[in-house]
Amino acid sequence: MKHYEVEILDAKTKDKLCFLDKVEPNATIGEIKSMFHRSHPQFYPARQSIRLDPKGKSLKDEDVLQHLPVGTTATFYFRDLGAQISWVTVFLTEYAGPLVIYLMFYFRVPFIYAPKYDFTTSKHWVVHLACMCHSFHYVKRLLETLFVHRFSHGTMPLRNIFKNCTYYWGFAAWMAYYINHPLYTPPIYGEQQVKLALIIFLFCQIGNFSIHIALRNLRPPGSKTRKIPYPTKNPFTWIFLLVSCPNYTYELGSWLGFTLMTQCLPVAFFTMVGFIQMTVWAKGKHRSYLKEFRDYPTLRSPILPFVL
Amino acid sequence: MASGEEDGSLEEKENNNKKRAKSAIATAWLTFYNIAMTAGWLVLAVAMIRFYLQKGTHKGLYKSISRTLKFFQTFALLEVGHCAIGIVRTSVIVTGVQVCSRIFMVWFVTNSIKQVQNEESVILFLVVWTLTEITRYSFYTFNLLNHLPYFIKWARYNMFIVMYPLGVIGELMTIYAALPHVRKSEMYSMRLPNKYNVSFDYYIFLIIIMLSYIPLFPQLFLHMLRQRRRVLHGEVIVEKDE
C-alpha cells in the first residue's frame, strides 16, 4: 500500500503550516484535521476549513484522500473559520431567553411598568392564553433541540450566538412588553378572534412537530445522510406533496395565529421578519434538493404551495 | 466539422452578444443618470450661491432650494437598485445606509420640523453634500466615458476626509436642534392604549439615530479610506473573511 504525503498551506499567505508523511490512502479529511490539530492545538478540527484550492469550497470530513484529485503528495489549503460553538448550545441559549424574558413581562417584574403594576396580573384572559402559547412554543423548541433534531453540522461561528440571541431575545422583549402592558387592548373581534387564532396556532404547532419527527426518521442516529422527505401516515405530513420545507410553513402559520390572537403590531413585525428569513432558507434548501436528487418531485414549492 | 461543435460555439456567441448588449444598455443608463445628478447638484449649488449673494443671509435659503433638494436626493434611491442588480459593483448595504441617512435627514428632519430650517448647521451639511455630490457624480460620469481627469479622481478620494466629518457634525447638530420641537409637538409618535398595541416615541427614536452615528460613521469612513488606498496607491487590501 502506497502512503501519501500531505502538506497543508495557509490559504491566504501560502505559508507551509504542516507536513504529514505516511498518510494512509483511505484516511479521511476528518482524520487529517485531527492530525493538523495535533501540531496546531489552537485550531481544533471544527474551525478548520480544508480545501483543494485557496478559494475553493471546503472539503467534507467524510471525503477520502485517495478519492480526491490529488497526487501522492497532496497539497491542501487551510482557512481558519474562527471560534466555533455547537449548534445545540446556540439553539438552547437562543430559545431559553424568550421563554424567561416573556415570563418576566407576564409577571410584571419591577422596573418594566409603573410601580403600581408590579407583580399584578392582566385582567384580560387572552393575555394568559398568549403567555401559555408563547411558553409552550419555546418549551417545544427546547425539547426538540434536545431530543428530536439530528444536526448536519456540529458547529457554527461563535459570533452567530450574539446575532441570534439579540434577534430572539430582543423581539421577545418587544412583543412581551406590549402584550402584558397594563394598557393592552384585547382583539377587536373578541372571543371569536381568539378562538380561531388558537385553533390555527395549535394546528400549526402539531404540524411543525410532525414534520420535525418525519425529518428525524429520515436519518439514522449519528448519520449525516440526506434523503427526499415524503408524506407519511400522519396527515400533517401530507403537505410534503406541495412544499419542500413544511416545517417553515407551519412555523409561519403558528406566528400568524399568535398575531391574530394578540392583535399586536410588534408580533406581526416579528412574524414578517421570520417569514423573510425562512423563505431564504427554504429556497436554499429547495435548490440543494433539486441539485442533489434527479427525481425530486416537481410539484413542490420551497415554502408556500404554488406561490413561493 | 460536426454539427454539435457548431451549435456549441453558436450558443456561446449568442450569449456573449446578449451580455454585451446588456452592459451597453447599463453603461448608457448609468452615464445618463450620473450626468443628470451632476447637473442637479450644480443647479443646487448655483441656487444657494445666488440666494446668499442676493439676500446676504442664510435665513430662508433652505426653503428656497428645498424642492430641488428633495427631488435629487430622493432620486439617489436608484443607486441602491444599481448595486442590487449588479450594474454597479458596490455593496448594497453600504449604499443603502448612505442613501437612507440622506433621505432621513431631508424628509424626516428638515422637511417635517420647520423650525430647524434656518439653523446654521443645515447650511453646513448642505454645502458639504453639494460639494461631495458634484465631485462624486462627475467622477462616475468621466469614469464611464473613460476620460477621467486625475484632479477629479484626486478630489473624490481626498475631499471626503474633511467633508465627511463636517457633514456628520452638521447633521448631528441639526437633529439635536430639532429635539425640543419634537418633544413638544409629539410628532410621528403613538401612545398606548391603541388597537395595534404598539407605541412609538419619535423623540427617543431621534436620540437612537444620533447614537447610531457612533458605530456607523467610523465604518463608512474606513470603507472610504480603504477605497482611497486601493485607487490612489494601488495597494492590495486583504478583505476580512466572511
XYZ file of C-alpha atoms in Angstrom:
550
model
C 0.000 0.000 0.000
C 1.435 3.293 -1.111
C 1.379 6.006 1.521
C 0.557 9.645 0.776
C 2.381 12.775 1.843
C 0.132 15.668 2.831
C 1.222 19.274 3.057
C -1.113 21.933 4.387
C -0.617 25.551 3.326
C -2.281 28.699 4.609
C -4.877 29.713 2.011
C -4.054 33.422 2.298
C -0.308 33.598 2.869
C 0.570 30.226 1.219
C 2.920 29.515 4.156
C 3.618 25.869 4.802
C 1.801 25.145 8.040
C 2.058 21.393 8.359
C 3.651 18.404 6.675
C 2.302 14.924 7.257
C 4.077 11.894 5.883
C 2.987 8.249 5.729
C -0.722 9.109 5.483
C -2.961 6.141 4.687
C -4.693 6.378 1.281
C -8.045 5.692 2.953
C -7.577 8.448 5.524
C -10.480 10.880 5.684
C -10.300 14.685 5.755
C -11.640 14.430 9.299
C -8.615 12.332 10.297
C -6.259 14.762 8.562
C -7.882 17.598 10.513
C -7.171 15.734 13.759
C -3.534 15.335 12.719
C -3.302 19.043 11.871
C -4.858 19.856 15.251
C -2.023 17.998 16.994
C 0.588 20.313 15.506
C -1.604 23.411 15.856
C -3.572 22.941 19.092
C -5.388 26.272 18.755
C -7.117 25.083 15.562
C -9.484 22.381 16.733
C -10.990 20.418 13.814
C -14.346 22.244 13.902
C -12.698 25.540 12.996
C -10.579 24.139 10.130
C -11.625 24.587 6.542
C -9.525 22.324 4.311
C -9.751 22.814 0.565
C -8.025 21.801 -2.658
C -7.931 25.370 -3.908
C -7.295 28.513 -1.805
C -10.569 30.000 -2.999
C -12.469 26.743 -3.452
C -15.152 25.000 -1.441
C -14.389 23.281 1.831
C -13.812 19.550 1.661
C -16.089 17.359 3.749
C -14.874 15.427 6.773
C -16.052 12.201 5.113
C -14.010 12.718 1.903
C -11.358 10.051 1.478
C -7.814 11.042 0.494
C -7.344 8.560 -2.345
C -10.644 9.552 -3.978
C -9.643 13.197 -4.200
C -7.989 14.651 -7.343
C -4.527 14.792 -5.743
C -1.182 13.133 -6.421
C 0.668 11.059 -3.854
C 1.949 14.349 -2.438
C -1.305 16.146 -1.713
C -1.430 19.903 -1.162
C -4.328 21.302 0.822
C -5.142 24.861 1.792
C -6.250 25.807 5.278
C -8.630 28.586 6.282
C -9.485 29.408 9.873
C -13.249 29.542 10.316
C -12.902 31.381 13.614
C -14.044 30.291 17.036
C -16.892 27.789 16.781
C -19.809 26.938 19.001
C -22.062 23.893 18.841
C -25.489 24.207 17.223
C -27.108 22.615 20.266
C -25.623 25.268 22.570
C -26.778 28.072 20.293
C -30.313 26.702 19.987
C -30.692 26.134 23.727
C -29.475 29.631 24.559
C -31.470 31.447 21.912
C -34.711 29.625 22.879
C -34.328 29.743 26.655
C -34.078 33.541 26.508
C -37.533 34.268 25.048
C -39.130 31.786 27.444
C -37.700 33.522 30.517
C -37.981 37.078 29.180
C -41.656 36.780 28.214
C -42.470 35.409 31.679
C -40.718 38.358 33.306
C -43.046 40.726 31.450
C -46.070 38.483 32.111
C -45.470 38.540 35.865
C -44.736 42.272 35.643
C -41.411 42.126 37.349
C -40.384 45.602 38.780
C -38.766 48.350 36.640
C -40.680 47.437 33.480
C -44.043 49.090 34.030
C -45.128 51.771 36.517
C -44.514 50.630 40.146
C -48.210 50.374 40.975
C -48.442 47.470 38.469
C -45.547 45.405 39.888
C -46.455 41.734 40.226
C -50.057 42.341 39.180
C -51.784 40.194 36.566
C -53.642 41.295 33.450
C -57.435 41.318 33.624
C -57.717 40.024 30.033
C -57.910 36.228 29.669
C -56.336 36.425 26.171
C -53.129 37.673 27.832
C -52.960 34.496 29.964
C -53.661 32.365 26.900
C -50.947 34.176 24.916
C -48.438 33.519 27.676
C -49.277 29.831 27.648
C -48.953 29.624 23.872
C -45.661 31.548 23.753
C -44.176 29.475 26.573
C -45.428 26.221 25.053
C -43.815 27.161 21.741
C -40.379 27.733 23.225
C -40.536 24.714 25.563
C -41.374 22.650 22.478
C -38.361 24.117 20.656
C -36.042 23.367 23.589
C -37.251 19.757 23.834
C -36.939 19.288 20.074
C -33.359 20.576 20.210
C -32.513 18.065 22.920
C -34.433 15.017 21.680
C -35.616 15.352 18.111
C -33.303 17.228 15.764
C -30.372 15.497 14.063
C -27.910 18.225 13.069
C -25.822 18.050 9.859
C -23.182 20.430 11.124
C -21.768 20.209 14.610
C -20.767 23.861 14.939
C -21.290 27.400 13.686
C -19.154 30.556 14.062
C -19.160 31.939 17.601
C -20.409 35.389 16.603
C -23.680 33.791 15.460
C -24.759 33.281 19.048
C -24.642 37.033 19.683
C -26.506 37.796 16.486
C -29.155 35.117 17.048
C -29.724 35.873 20.715
C -30.086 39.587 20.000
C -32.763 38.740 17.438
C -34.761 36.255 19.532
C -34.361 37.937 22.914
C -34.879 41.423 21.518
C -38.097 40.566 19.710
C -39.382 38.530 22.664
C -38.943 41.538 24.962
C -40.524 43.925 22.454
C -43.614 41.709 21.964
C -43.968 40.772 25.622
C -43.797 44.427 26.689
C -46.950 45.312 24.783
C -48.977 42.123 25.271
C -48.521 42.245 29.040
C -48.849 46.021 29.302
C -51.476 47.387 31.722
C -52.898 49.425 28.816
C -53.116 46.411 26.452
C -56.171 46.440 24.163
C -57.680 42.971 23.547
C -58.585 41.844 19.977
C -61.407 43.754 18.261
C -63.495 40.693 17.446
C -63.140 39.297 20.954
C -63.652 35.643 21.748
C -64.263 34.614 18.112
C -60.958 36.057 17.016
C -59.005 34.488 19.872
C -60.618 31.053 19.435
C -59.855 31.000 15.699
C -56.302 32.146 16.393
C -55.819 29.396 18.983
C -57.008 26.720 16.542
C -54.606 27.953 13.864
C -51.776 28.125 16.397
C -52.310 24.609 17.778
C -52.826 23.101 14.316
C -49.515 24.558 13.161
C -47.656 23.575 16.319
C -48.729 19.938 15.813
C -47.912 20.228 12.111
C -44.459 21.646 12.780
C -43.739 18.892 15.306
C -44.929 16.200 12.866
C -42.534 17.491 10.225
C -39.637 17.510 12.687
C -40.358 13.885 13.597
C -40.660 12.895 9.926
C -37.320 14.562 9.112
C -35.669 12.876 12.088
C -36.847 9.471 10.916
C -35.245 10.045 7.514
C -31.854 9.933 9.121
C -30.436 7.061 11.199
C -28.811 8.140 14.527
C -25.337 9.632 14.170
C -25.535 9.828 10.390
C -25.465 12.820 8.073
C -27.336 11.220 5.143
C -29.729 13.275 3.095
C -32.915 11.790 1.646
C -36.021 13.225 -0.015
C -38.779 13.605 2.600
C -42.148 12.069 1.662
C -45.643 12.163 3.249
C -46.148 9.530 5.961
C -49.297 8.092 7.557
C -49.565 11.295 9.635
C -51.934 13.674 7.764
C -49.897 16.659 8.942
C -47.048 15.443 6.730
C -49.164 15.260 3.563
C -48.120 18.858 2.927
C -44.798 17.391 1.708
C -46.643 16.813 -1.591
C -46.718 20.557 -2.172
C -43.832 22.024 -0.165
C -40.118 21.283 0.390
C -39.853 22.844 3.860
C -43.254 22.457 5.554
C -41.658 22.980 8.958
C -41.238 26.630 7.934
C -44.757 26.747 6.502
C -46.217 25.558 9.805
C -43.943 27.926 11.746
C -45.294 30.854 9.736
C -48.816 29.616 10.436
C -48.155 29.445 14.181
C -46.953 33.022 14.310
C -49.832 34.255 12.149
C -52.106 32.588 14.699
C -50.272 34.313 17.544
C -50.512 37.668 15.738
C -54.263 37.209 15.329
C -54.587 36.174 18.957
C -52.738 39.147 20.422
C -53.524 41.771 17.755
C -50.142 43.307 18.421
C -48.132 45.081 15.698
C -44.694 44.035 17.037
C -45.849 40.388 16.783
C -46.891 40.991 13.160
C -43.486 42.520 12.540
C -41.690 39.550 14.117
C -43.809 37.177 12.003
C -42.878 39.053 8.827
C -39.149 39.154 9.557
C -39.183 35.446 10.450
C -41.074 34.695 7.245
C -38.494 36.518 5.130
C -35.616 34.630 6.758
C -37.371 31.259 6.493
C -38.165 31.905 2.832
C -34.464 32.497 2.148
C -33.604 29.240 3.935
C -36.426 27.317 2.211
C -35.324 28.491 -1.239
C -31.757 27.419 -0.491
C -32.861 24.016 0.756
C -35.167 23.558 -2.245
C -32.291 24.393 -4.600
C -29.990 21.836 -2.919
C -32.674 19.173 -3.124
C -33.065 19.854 -6.856
C -29.305 19.723 -7.358
C -28.783 16.546 -5.394
C -31.795 14.458 -6.478
C -32.627 13.978 -10.159
C -36.074 12.600 -9.340
C -37.128 15.399 -6.988
C -40.922 15.925 -7.175
C -41.693 18.827 -9.488
C -44.978 19.822 -7.842
C -43.198 21.114 -4.705
C -42.529 24.788 -3.906
C -39.984 25.902 -1.302
C -42.312 27.245 1.415
C -45.787 28.282 0.187
C -47.729 25.837 -2.048
C -47.608 27.015 -5.698
C -46.643 30.520 -4.617
C -43.166 30.803 -3.146
C -16.996 19.807 -38.696
C -19.617 18.023 -36.535
C -22.900 19.916 -36.099
C -22.615 19.513 -32.334
C -19.491 21.706 -32.258
C -21.138 24.318 -34.461
C -24.165 24.532 -32.140
C -21.924 24.889 -29.108
C -19.976 27.837 -30.452
C -23.138 29.474 -31.842
C -24.787 29.380 -28.401
C -21.680 30.871 -26.840
C -21.634 33.675 -29.392
C -25.309 34.399 -28.762
C -24.726 34.540 -25.012
C -21.764 36.864 -25.437
C -23.796 39.146 -27.686
C -26.585 39.250 -25.109
C -24.093 40.107 -22.367
C -22.521 42.854 -24.450
C -25.935 44.327 -25.282
C -26.951 44.309 -21.608
C -23.757 46.025 -20.483
C -24.070 48.609 -23.262
C -27.575 49.486 -22.049
C -26.356 49.589 -18.458
C -23.478 51.898 -19.357
C -25.763 54.181 -21.343
C -28.268 54.416 -18.480
C -25.582 54.994 -15.836
C -23.948 57.695 -17.932
C -27.268 59.464 -18.327
C -28.036 59.054 -14.602
C -24.693 60.467 -13.453
C -24.799 63.407 -15.875
C -28.319 64.227 -14.651
C -27.283 64.049 -10.995
C -24.164 66.162 -11.574
C -26.347 68.749 -13.268
C -28.914 68.634 -10.465
C -26.412 69.265 -7.701
C -24.738 72.009 -9.777
C -28.132 73.705 -10.034
C -28.472 73.429 -6.247
C -25.006 74.913 -5.741
C -25.756 77.830 -8.039
C -29.143 78.434 -6.403
C -27.555 78.505 -2.957
C -24.825 80.913 -4.023
C -27.315 83.204 -5.774
C -29.597 83.295 -2.724
C -26.742 84.198 -0.414
C -25.396 86.868 -2.756
C -28.847 88.428 -3.172
C -30.133 88.207 0.395
C -26.874 88.261 2.357
C -28.266 85.826 4.919
C -28.817 82.099 5.182
C -32.316 82.516 6.602
C -34.839 81.244 4.080
C -32.129 79.592 1.969
C -33.272 76.084 2.800
C -36.868 76.897 1.915
C -35.842 78.300 -1.467
C -33.984 75.139 -2.545
C -35.967 72.507 -0.673
C -37.945 71.191 -3.638
C -34.896 70.723 -5.851
C -33.012 69.135 -2.955
C -35.834 66.706 -2.201
C -36.108 65.742 -5.860
C -32.450 64.986 -6.496
C -31.694 63.455 -3.112
C -34.710 61.098 -3.381
C -33.732 60.146 -6.922
C -30.493 58.775 -5.437
C -32.512 55.783 -4.186
C -31.946 54.353 -7.669
C -28.317 53.824 -6.704
C -29.345 51.094 -4.288
C -31.103 49.430 -7.204
C -27.990 49.722 -9.383
C -25.985 47.796 -6.769
C -28.746 45.246 -6.273
C -28.939 44.317 -9.966
C -25.164 44.346 -10.242
C -24.518 47.085 -12.779
C -22.548 48.960 -10.131
C -20.029 46.982 -8.127
C -20.559 48.346 -4.640
C -22.115 46.779 -1.574
C -25.897 47.226 -1.446
C -25.704 47.690 2.313
C -23.099 50.483 2.236
C -25.004 52.346 -0.470
C -28.286 51.681 1.311
C -27.055 53.125 4.604
C -25.641 56.239 2.918
C -28.765 56.965 0.868
C -31.149 56.204 3.731
C -29.363 58.583 6.078
C -29.692 61.341 3.462
C -33.370 60.590 2.808
C -33.976 60.554 6.551
C -32.348 63.987 7.065
C -34.184 65.576 4.141
C -37.659 64.133 4.642
C -37.919 63.383 8.342
C -35.853 66.146 9.889
C -35.540 69.341 7.842
C -38.756 68.846 5.880
C -41.007 67.973 8.814
C -39.503 70.107 11.562
C -39.770 73.545 10.006
C -38.223 75.304 12.988
C -34.744 73.937 12.272
C -34.643 75.051 8.647
C -32.804 78.281 9.470
C -30.125 76.696 11.641
C -26.526 77.252 10.535
C -25.907 73.511 10.851
C -28.314 72.962 7.934
C -26.203 75.216 5.711
C -23.125 73.311 6.849
C -24.379 69.927 5.720
C -25.982 71.363 2.562
C -22.661 72.814 1.453
C -20.842 69.571 2.302
C -23.397 67.429 0.480
C -23.359 69.681 -2.600
C -19.559 69.692 -2.933
C -19.360 65.955 -2.295
C -22.098 65.015 -4.744
C -20.856 67.211 -7.585
C -17.412 65.618 -7.225
C -18.787 62.090 -6.895
C -21.219 62.180 -9.818
C -18.764 63.865 -12.175
C -16.206 61.230 -11.167
C -18.636 58.466 -12.137
C -19.559 60.238 -15.382
C -15.971 60.707 -16.551
C -15.139 57.158 -15.466
C -17.968 55.728 -17.572
C -16.806 57.793 -20.559
C -13.241 56.567 -19.979
C -11.842 60.096 -19.778
C -11.193 60.605 -16.084
C -9.032 63.665 -15.298
C -6.689 62.973 -12.409
C -7.854 66.012 -10.426
C -11.396 64.643 -10.212
C -10.118 61.262 -9.029
C -7.927 63.102 -6.517
C -10.849 65.228 -5.318
C -13.213 62.249 -4.993
C -10.804 60.277 -2.858
C -9.382 63.133 -0.746
C -12.119 65.650 -0.105
C -14.152 63.177 1.910
C -11.506 63.260 4.643
C -12.703 66.776 5.513
C -16.228 66.673 4.077
C -17.414 63.522 5.835
C -16.734 64.659 9.416
C -18.080 68.142 8.660
C -21.237 66.658 7.194
C -21.744 64.444 10.228
C -21.344 67.450 12.526
C -23.909 69.411 10.516
C -26.392 66.545 10.561
C -25.997 65.767 14.250
C -26.319 69.422 15.253
C -29.483 69.706 13.172
C -31.091 66.658 14.766
C -30.090 67.945 18.193
C -31.705 71.306 17.444
C -34.882 69.509 16.393
C -35.266 67.568 19.634
C -37.125 70.180 21.752
C -39.627 70.814 18.934
C -40.272 67.087 18.544
C -40.762 66.692 22.273
C -43.287 69.498 22.396
C -45.291 68.543 19.308
C -45.083 64.745 19.859
C -44.941 64.393 16.081
C -44.842 60.902 14.490
C -45.498 59.422 17.919
C -48.103 56.960 19.086
C -49.136 56.279 22.665
C -50.873 53.425 24.462
C -53.632 52.359 24.592
C -54.411 51.758 20.922
C -55.792 48.832 18.922
C -52.394 47.927 17.430
C -50.839 47.523 20.868
C -47.697 49.377 19.901
C -46.103 52.673 20.837
C -43.525 54.897 19.167
C -41.723 57.942 20.507
C -40.067 59.968 17.731
C -38.018 61.899 20.307
C -36.377 58.708 21.601
C -36.068 57.441 18.027
C -34.072 60.557 17.063
C -31.776 60.047 20.032
C -31.187 56.432 18.958
C -30.418 57.690 15.428
C -27.858 60.123 16.820
C -26.254 57.327 18.850
C -26.134 55.075 15.788
C -23.699 57.505 14.151
C -21.134 56.247 16.665
C -20.750 52.726 15.231
C -21.805 53.578 11.662
C -19.712 56.644 10.828
C -16.286 55.008 11.508
C -17.246 52.003 9.373
C -18.287 54.135 6.396
C -15.234 56.373 6.836
C -12.857 53.402 6.988
C -14.540 51.954 3.889
C -13.721 55.182 2.016
C -10.153 55.144 3.347
C -9.675 51.586 2.091
C -11.069 52.582 -1.337
C -8.712 55.562 -1.349
C -5.645 53.409 -0.669
C -6.661 50.976 -3.382
C -7.447 53.557 -6.042
C -4.717 56.126 -5.425
C -1.870 53.896 -4.322
C -2.799 50.547 -5.889
C -2.382 48.764 -2.566
C -3.916 45.309 -2.385
C -6.187 45.228 0.616
C -6.919 41.798 2.099
C -10.645 41.914 2.780
C -11.990 40.491 6.053
C -13.219 36.916 5.712
C -16.935 36.431 5.904
